[in-house]
XYZ file of N, CA and C in Angstrom:
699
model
N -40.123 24.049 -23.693
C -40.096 23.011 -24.736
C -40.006 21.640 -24.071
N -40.623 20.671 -24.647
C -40.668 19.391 -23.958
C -39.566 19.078 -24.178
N -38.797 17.542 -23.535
C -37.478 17.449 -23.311
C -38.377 15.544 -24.731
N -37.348 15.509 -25.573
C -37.753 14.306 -26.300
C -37.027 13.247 -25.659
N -38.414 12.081 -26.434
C -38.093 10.936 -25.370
C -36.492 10.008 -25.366
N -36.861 9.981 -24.139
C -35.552 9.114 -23.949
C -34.242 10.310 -23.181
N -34.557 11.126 -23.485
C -33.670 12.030 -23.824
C -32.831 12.029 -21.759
N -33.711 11.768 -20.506
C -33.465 11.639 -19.212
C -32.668 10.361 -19.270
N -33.039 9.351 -19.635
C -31.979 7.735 -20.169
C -30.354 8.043 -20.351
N -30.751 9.228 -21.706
C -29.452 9.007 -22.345
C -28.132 10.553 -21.214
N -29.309 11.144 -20.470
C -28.276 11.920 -19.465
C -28.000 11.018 -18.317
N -28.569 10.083 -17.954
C -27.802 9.026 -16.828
C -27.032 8.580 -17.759
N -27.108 7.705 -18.600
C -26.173 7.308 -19.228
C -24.982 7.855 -18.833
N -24.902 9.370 -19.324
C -23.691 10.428 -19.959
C -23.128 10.507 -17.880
N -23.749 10.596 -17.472
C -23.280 11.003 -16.019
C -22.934 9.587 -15.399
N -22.814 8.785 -15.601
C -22.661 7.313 -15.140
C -20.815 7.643 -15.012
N -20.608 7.517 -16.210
C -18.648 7.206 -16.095
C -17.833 8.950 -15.575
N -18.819 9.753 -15.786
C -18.297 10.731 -14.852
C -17.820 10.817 -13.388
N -19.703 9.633 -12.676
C -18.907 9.474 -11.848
C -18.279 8.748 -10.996
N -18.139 7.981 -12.038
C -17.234 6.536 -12.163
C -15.894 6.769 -12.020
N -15.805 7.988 -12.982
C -14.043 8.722 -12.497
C -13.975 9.356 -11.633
N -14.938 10.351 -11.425
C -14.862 11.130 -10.124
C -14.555 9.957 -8.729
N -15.080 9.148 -8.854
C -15.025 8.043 -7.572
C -13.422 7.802 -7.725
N -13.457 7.015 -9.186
C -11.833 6.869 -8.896
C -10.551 7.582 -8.545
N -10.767 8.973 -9.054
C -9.726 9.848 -8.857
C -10.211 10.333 -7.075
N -10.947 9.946 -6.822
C -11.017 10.909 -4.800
C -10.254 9.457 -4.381
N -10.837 8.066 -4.851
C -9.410 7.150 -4.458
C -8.841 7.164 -4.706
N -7.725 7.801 -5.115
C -6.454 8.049 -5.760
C -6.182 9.311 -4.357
N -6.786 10.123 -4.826
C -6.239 11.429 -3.642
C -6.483 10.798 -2.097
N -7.387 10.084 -1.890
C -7.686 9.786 -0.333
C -6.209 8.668 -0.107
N -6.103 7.479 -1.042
C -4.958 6.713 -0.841
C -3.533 7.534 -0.717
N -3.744 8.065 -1.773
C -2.062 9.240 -1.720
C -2.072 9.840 -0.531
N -3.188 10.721 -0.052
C -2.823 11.175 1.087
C -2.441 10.422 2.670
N -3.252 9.587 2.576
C -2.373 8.316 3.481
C -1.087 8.208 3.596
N -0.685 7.592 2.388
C 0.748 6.910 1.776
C 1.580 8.005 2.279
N 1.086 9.360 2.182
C 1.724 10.343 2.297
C 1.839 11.038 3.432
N 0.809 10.816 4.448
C 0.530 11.182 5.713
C 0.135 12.800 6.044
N -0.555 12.892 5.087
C -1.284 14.013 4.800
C -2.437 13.896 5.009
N -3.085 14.274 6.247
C -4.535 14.331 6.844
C -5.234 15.418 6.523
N -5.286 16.126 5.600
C -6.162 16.679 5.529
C -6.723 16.630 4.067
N -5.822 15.896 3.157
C -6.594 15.329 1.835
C -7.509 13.910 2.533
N -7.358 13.289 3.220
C -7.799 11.741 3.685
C -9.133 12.477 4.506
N -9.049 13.615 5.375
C -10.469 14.437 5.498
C -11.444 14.333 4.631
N -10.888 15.099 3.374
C -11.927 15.867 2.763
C -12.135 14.165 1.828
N -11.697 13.679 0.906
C -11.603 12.397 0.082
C -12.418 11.744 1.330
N -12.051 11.041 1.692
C -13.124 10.181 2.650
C -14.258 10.047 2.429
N -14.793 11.216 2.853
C -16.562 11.144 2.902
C -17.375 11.273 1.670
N -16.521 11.962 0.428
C -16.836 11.738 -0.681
C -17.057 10.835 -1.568
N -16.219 9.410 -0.968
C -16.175 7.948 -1.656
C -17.446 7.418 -1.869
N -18.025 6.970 -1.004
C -18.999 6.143 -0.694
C -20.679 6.840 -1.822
N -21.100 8.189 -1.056
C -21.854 8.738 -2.312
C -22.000 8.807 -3.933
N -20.019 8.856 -4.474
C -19.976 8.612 -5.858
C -20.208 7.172 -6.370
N -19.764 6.407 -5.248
C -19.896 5.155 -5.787
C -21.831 4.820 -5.775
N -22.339 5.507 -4.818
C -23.904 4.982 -4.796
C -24.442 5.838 -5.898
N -24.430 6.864 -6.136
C -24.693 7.937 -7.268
C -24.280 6.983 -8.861
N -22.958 6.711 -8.884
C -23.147 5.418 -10.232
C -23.410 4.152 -9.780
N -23.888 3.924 -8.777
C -24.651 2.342 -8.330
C -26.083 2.557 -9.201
N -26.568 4.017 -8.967
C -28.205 4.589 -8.506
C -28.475 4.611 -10.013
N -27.568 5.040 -10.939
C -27.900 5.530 -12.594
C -27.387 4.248 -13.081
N -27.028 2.965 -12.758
C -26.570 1.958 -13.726
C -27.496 1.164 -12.991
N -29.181 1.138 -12.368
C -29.977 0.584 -12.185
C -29.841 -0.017 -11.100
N -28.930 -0.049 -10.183
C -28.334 -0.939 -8.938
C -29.759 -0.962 -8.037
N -29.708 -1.989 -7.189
C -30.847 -2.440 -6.063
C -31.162 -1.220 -5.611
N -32.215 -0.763 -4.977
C -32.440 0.131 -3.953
C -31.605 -0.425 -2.696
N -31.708 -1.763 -2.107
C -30.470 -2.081 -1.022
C -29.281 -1.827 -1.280
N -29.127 -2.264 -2.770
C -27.150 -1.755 -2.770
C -26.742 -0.594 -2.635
N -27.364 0.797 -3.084
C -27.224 1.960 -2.571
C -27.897 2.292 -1.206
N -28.508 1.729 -0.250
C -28.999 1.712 0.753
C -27.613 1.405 1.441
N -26.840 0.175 1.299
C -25.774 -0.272 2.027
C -24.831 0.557 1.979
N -24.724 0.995 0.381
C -23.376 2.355 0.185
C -23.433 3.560 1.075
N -24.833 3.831 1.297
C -24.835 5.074 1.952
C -24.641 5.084 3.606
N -25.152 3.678 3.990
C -24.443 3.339 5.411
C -23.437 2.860 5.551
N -22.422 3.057 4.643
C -21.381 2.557 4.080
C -20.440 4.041 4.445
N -20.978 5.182 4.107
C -20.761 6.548 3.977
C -21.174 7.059 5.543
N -22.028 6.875 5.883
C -22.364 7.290 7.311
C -21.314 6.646 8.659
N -20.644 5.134 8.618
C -19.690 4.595 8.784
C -18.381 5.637 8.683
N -18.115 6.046 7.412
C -16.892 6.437 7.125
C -16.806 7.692 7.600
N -17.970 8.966 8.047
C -17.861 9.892 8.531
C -17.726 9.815 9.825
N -18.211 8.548 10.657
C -18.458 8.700 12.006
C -16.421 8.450 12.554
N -16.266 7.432 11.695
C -15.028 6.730 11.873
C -13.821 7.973 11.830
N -14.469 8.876 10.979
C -13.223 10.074 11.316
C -13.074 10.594 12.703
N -13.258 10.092 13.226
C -13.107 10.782 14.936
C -13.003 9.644 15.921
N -11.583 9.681 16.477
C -10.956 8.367 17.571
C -11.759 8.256 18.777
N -13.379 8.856 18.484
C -14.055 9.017 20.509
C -14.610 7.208 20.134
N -14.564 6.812 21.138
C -14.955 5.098 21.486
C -16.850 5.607 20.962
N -17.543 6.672 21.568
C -18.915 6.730 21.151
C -18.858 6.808 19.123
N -18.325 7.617 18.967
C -18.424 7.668 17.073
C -17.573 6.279 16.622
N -17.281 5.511 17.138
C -16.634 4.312 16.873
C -17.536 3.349 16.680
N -18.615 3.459 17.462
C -19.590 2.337 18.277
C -20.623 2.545 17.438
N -21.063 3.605 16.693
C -21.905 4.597 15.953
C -21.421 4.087 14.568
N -20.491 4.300 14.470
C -19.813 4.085 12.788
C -20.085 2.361 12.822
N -19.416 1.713 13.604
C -19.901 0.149 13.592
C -21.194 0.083 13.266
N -22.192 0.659 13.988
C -23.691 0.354 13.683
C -24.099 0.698 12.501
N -23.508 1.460 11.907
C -24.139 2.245 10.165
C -23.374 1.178 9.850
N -22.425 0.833 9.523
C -21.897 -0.374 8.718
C -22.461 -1.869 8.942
N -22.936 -1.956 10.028
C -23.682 -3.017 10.449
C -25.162 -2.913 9.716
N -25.478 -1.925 9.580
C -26.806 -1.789 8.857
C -26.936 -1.865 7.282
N -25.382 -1.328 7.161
C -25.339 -1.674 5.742
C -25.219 -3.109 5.494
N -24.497 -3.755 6.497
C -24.164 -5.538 5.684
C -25.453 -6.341 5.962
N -26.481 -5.295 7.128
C -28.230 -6.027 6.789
C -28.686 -6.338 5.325
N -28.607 -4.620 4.887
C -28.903 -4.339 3.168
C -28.626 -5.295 2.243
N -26.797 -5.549 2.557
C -26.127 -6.650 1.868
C -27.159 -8.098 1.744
N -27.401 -8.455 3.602
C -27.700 -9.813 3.526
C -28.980 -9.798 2.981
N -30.002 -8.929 2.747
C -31.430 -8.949 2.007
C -31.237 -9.133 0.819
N -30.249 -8.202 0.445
C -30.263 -8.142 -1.262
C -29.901 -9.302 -1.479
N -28.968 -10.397 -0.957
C -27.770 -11.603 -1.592
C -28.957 -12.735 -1.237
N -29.789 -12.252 -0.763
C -30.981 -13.782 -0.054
C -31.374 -14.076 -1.259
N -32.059 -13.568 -2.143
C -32.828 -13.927 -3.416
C -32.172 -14.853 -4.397
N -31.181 -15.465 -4.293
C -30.327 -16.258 -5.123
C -29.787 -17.467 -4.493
N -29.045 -17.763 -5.430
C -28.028 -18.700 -6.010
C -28.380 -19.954 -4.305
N -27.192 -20.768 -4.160
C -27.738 -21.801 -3.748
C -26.516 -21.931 -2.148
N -26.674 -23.190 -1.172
C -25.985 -22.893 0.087
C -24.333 -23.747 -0.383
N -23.542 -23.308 0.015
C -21.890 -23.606 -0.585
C -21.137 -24.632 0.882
N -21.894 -25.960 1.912
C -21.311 -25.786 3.113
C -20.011 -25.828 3.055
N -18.717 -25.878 2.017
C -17.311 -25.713 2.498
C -16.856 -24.588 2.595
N -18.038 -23.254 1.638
C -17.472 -22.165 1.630
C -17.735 -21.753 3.487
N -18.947 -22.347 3.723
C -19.707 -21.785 4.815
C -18.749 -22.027 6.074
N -17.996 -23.835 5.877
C -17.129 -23.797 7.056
C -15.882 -22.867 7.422
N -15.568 -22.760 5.874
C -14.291 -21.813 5.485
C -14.714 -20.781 6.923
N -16.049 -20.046 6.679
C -16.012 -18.534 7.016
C -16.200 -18.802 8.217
N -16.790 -19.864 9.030
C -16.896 -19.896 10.104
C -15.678 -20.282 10.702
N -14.509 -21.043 10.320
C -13.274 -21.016 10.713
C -12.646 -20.147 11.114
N -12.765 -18.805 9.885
C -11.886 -17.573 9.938
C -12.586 -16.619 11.362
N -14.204 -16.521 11.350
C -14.985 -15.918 12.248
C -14.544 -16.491 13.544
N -14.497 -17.623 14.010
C -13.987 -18.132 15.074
C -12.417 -17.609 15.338
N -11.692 -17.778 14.499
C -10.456 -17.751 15.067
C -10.226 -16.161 15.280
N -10.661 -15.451 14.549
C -10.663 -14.081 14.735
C -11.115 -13.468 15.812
N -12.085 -14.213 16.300
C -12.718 -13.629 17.623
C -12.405 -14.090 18.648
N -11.631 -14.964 18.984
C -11.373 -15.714 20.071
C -9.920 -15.186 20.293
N -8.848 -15.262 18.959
C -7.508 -14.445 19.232
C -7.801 -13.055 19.472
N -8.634 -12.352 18.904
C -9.164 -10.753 19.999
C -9.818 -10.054 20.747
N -10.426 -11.145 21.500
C -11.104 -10.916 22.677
C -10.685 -10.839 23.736
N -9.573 -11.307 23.902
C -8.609 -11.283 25.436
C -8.310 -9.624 25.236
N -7.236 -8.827 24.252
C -7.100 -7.846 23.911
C -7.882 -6.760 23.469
N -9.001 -6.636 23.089
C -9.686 -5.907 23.071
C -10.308 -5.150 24.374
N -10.827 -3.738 24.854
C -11.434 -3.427 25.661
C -12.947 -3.854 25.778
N -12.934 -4.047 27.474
C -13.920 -5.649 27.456
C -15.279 -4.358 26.943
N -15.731 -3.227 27.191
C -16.852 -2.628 26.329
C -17.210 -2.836 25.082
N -16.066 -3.194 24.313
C -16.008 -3.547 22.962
C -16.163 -4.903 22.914
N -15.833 -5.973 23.272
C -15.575 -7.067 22.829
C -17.268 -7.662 22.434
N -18.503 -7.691 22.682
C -19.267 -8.084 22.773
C -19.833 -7.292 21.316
N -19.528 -6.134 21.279
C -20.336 -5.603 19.847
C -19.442 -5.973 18.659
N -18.125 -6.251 19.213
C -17.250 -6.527 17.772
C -17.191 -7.864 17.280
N -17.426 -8.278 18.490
C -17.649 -9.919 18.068
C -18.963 -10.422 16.847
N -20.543 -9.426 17.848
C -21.679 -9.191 17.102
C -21.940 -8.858 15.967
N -20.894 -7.523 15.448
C -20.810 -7.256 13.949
C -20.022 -8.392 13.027
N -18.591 -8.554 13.339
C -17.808 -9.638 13.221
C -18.901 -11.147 12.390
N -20.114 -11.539 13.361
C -20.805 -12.202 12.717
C -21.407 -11.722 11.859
N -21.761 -10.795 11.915
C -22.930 -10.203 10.892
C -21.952 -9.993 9.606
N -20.908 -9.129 9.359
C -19.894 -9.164 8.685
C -19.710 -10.604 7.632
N -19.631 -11.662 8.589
C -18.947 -12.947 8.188
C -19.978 -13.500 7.229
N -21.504 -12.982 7.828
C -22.641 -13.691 6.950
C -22.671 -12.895 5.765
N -22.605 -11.908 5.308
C -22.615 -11.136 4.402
C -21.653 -11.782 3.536
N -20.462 -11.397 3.703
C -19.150 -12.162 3.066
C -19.741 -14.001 2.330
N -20.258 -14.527 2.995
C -20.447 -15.388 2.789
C -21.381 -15.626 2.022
N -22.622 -14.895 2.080
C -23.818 -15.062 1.008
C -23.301 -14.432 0.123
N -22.364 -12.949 0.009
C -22.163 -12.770 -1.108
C -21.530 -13.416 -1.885
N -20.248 -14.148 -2.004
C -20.007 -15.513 -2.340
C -20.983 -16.177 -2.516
N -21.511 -16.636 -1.914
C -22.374 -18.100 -2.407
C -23.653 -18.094 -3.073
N -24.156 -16.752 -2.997
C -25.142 -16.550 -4.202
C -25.177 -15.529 -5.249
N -24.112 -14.402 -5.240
C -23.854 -13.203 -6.246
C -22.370 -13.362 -6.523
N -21.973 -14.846 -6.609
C -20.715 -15.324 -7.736
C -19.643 -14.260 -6.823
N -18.191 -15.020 -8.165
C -16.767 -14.621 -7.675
C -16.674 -13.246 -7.113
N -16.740 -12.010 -8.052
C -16.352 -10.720 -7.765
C -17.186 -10.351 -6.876
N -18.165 -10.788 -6.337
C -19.534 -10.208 -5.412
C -18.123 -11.324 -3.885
N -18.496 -11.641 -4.273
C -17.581 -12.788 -3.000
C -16.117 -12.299 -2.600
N -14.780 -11.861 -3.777
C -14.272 -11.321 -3.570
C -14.501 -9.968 -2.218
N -15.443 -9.093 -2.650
C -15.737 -7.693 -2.409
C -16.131 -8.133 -0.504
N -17.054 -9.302 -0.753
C -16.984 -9.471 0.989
C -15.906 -10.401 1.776
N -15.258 -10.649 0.988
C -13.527 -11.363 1.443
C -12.819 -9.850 2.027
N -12.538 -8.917 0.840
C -12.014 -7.920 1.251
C -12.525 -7.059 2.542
N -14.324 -6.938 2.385
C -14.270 -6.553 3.742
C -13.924 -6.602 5.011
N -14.400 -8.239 5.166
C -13.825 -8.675 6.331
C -12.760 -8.542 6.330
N -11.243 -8.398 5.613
C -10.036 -8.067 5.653
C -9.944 -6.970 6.656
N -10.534 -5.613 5.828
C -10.091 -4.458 6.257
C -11.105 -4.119 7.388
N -11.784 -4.609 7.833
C -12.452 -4.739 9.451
C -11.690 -5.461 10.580
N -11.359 -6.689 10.161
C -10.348 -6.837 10.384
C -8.954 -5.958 11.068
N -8.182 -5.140 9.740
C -7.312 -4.661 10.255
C -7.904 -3.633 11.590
N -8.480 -3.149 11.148
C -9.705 -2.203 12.387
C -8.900 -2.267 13.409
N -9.744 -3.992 13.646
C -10.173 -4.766 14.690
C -8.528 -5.242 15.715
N -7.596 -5.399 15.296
C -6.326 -5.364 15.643
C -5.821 -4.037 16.016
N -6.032 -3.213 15.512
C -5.016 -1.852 15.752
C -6.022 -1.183 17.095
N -7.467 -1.305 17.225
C -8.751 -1.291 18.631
C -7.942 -2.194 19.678
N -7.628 -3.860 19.350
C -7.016 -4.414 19.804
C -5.157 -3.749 20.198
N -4.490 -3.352 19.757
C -3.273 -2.853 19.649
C -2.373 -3.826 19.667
N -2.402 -4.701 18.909
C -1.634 -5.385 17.868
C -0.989 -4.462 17.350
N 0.383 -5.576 16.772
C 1.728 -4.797 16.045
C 0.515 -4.635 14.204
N 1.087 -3.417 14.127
C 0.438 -2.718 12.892
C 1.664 -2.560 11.691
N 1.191 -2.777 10.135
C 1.635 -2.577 9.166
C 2.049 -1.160 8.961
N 3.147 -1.072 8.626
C 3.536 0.941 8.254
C 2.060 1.302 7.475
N 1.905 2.764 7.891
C 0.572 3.170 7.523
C -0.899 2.214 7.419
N -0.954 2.046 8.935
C -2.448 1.056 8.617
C -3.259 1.578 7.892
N -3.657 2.855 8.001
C -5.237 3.285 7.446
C -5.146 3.224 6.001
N -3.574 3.232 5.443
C -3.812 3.215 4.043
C -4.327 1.777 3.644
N -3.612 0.699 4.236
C -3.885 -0.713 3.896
C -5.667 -0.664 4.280
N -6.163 -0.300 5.753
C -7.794 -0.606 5.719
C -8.366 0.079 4.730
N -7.793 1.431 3.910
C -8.905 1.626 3.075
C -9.011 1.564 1.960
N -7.677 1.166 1.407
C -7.585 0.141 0.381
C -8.345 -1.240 0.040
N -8.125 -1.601 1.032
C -8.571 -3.251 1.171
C -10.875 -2.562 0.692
N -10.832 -1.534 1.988
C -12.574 -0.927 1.754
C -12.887 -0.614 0.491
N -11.806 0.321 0.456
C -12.786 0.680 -1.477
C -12.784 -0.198 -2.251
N -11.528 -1.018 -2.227
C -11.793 -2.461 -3.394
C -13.010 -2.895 -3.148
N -13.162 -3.526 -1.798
C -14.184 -3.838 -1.302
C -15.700 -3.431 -1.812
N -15.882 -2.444 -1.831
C -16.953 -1.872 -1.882
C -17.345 -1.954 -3.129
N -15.928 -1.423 -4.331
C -15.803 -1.195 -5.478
C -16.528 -2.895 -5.957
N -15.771 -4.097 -5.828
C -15.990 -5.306 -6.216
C -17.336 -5.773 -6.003
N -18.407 -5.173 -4.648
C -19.892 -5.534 -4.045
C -20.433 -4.735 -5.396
N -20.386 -3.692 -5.847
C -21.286 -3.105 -6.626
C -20.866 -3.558 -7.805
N -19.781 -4.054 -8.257
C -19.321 -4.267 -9.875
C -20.284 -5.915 -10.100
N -19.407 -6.801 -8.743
C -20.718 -7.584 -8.986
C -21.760 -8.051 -8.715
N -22.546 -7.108 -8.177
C -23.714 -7.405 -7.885
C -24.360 -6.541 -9.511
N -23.992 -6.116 -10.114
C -24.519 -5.441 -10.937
C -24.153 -6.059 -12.466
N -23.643 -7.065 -11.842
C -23.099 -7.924 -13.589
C -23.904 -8.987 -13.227
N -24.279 -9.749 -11.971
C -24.899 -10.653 -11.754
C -26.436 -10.460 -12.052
N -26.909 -9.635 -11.729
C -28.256 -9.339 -12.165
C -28.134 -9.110 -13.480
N -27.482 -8.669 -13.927
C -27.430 -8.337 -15.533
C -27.571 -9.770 -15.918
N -26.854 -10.592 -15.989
C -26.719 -12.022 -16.245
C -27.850 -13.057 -15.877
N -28.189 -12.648 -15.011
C -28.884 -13.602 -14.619
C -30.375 -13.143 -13.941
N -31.390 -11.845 -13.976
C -31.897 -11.305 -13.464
C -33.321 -12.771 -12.573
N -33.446 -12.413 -11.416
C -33.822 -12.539 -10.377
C -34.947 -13.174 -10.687
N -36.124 -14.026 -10.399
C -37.229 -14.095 -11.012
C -38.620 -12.816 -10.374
N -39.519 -12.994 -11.400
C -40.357 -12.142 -10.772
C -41.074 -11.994 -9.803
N -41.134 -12.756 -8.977
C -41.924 -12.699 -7.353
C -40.871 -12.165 -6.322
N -39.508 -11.806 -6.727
C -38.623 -11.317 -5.778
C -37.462 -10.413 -6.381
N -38.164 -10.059 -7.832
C -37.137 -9.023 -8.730
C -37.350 -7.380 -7.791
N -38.189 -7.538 -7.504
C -38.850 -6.161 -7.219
C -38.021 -5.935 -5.736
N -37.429 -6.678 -4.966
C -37.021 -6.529 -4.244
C -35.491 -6.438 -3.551
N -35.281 -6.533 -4.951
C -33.633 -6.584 -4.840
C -32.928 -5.188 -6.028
N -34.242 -5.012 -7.160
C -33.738 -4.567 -8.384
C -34.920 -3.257 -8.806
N -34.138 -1.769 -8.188
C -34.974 -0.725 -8.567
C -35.495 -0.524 -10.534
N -36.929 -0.372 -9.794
C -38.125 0.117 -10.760
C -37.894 0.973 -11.202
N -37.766 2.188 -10.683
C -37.496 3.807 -10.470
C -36.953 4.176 -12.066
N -37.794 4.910 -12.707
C -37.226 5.413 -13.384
C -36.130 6.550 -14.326
């Protein structure tokens, strides 16, 4: 029997806040298990984050880049489960590829902010210069490298996909950041990993909430809609 029309619409629809909760409740179990120091809920929760969130990025019409970034977003978070300096260096690069995604998608807009811009270059400077003495000198040259790439992201998202899009790359750089100190071995907050992945999922959570209210609001014009904002039906 044919399926009547519309009828594929209204099952994204129905699967959208499913797994909208499903996302929220594995952050709930991945944070608890932290807080709690229980590694083997923060295992399994982990790698599950990033997919639910691109899975309701993918059915509420989101960019082909914004789920492009989520999923190197996810490839990041699997590599990062393992303390070897090579899956470290590996996980940096998938996340680095994701804040490419970021900076393509955030190009098509809004306009240049230079106080926001000095802001970030303030924070980028001082960050890299107080952890470069401490860091292992193999590292210091790629963390510095992402570090920028990081900072530009943060920054376009702000300055052309508005507050909550800007928020979401404030928070990143936060929780890269914390990373980036505890690599360094800096004095650490009780339970770091809960604070970095807190600070990430907000993070992540805030890039897709607004990048997806901003296009709603304001959609893109047509010589560069197509490139930020899936067709796909």
């Amino acid at each position: 029997m044919a399926a009547r029309p519309g009828t594929g619409a209204g099952e994204r629809v129905g699967v959208r806040p499913l797994l909208l909760a499903a996302f929220g409740l594995t952050a709930l179990v991945d944070l608890g298990s932290l807080a709690a120091g229980y590694d083997p809920g923060h295992l399994v929760a982990k790698p599950l984050l990033m997919p639910l969130l691109a899975g309701y990025a993918a059915l509420s019409g989101a960019p082909r880049l914004l789920v492009a970034a989520l999923l190197f977003g996810w490839g990041g978070d699997v590599l990062l489960l393992s303390d070897a300096e090579p899956a470290f260096l590996a996980g940096m690069g998938s996340f680095a590829a994701g804040h490419v995604c970021y900076l393509v998608l955030f190009r098509a807009r809004g306009t240049h902010q230079p106080f926001l811009l000095a802001g970030y270059g303030v924070a980028l400077t001082t960050t890299v210069a107080s952890l470069w003495p401490d860091l292992p000198a193999d590292l210091r040259v790629p963390v510095a490298g992402y570090s920028l790439l990081l900072t530009a992201m943060a920054y376009r998202a702000g300055s052309r996909f508005g507050l909550v899009t800007g928020l979401g790359g404030g928070l990143f750089m936060l929780s890269d950041t914390l990373i980036a100190t505890g690599v360094a071995n800096w004095p650490q907050p009780p339970r770091p990993d809960l604070w970095i992945m807190l600070t990430y999922i907000a993070a992540q959570t805030l890039l897709v909430t607004g990048t997806l209210r901003a296009l709603e609001a304001r959609p893109c014009p047509a010589a560069t809609y197509g490139e930020v904002r899936s067709t796909t039906p």
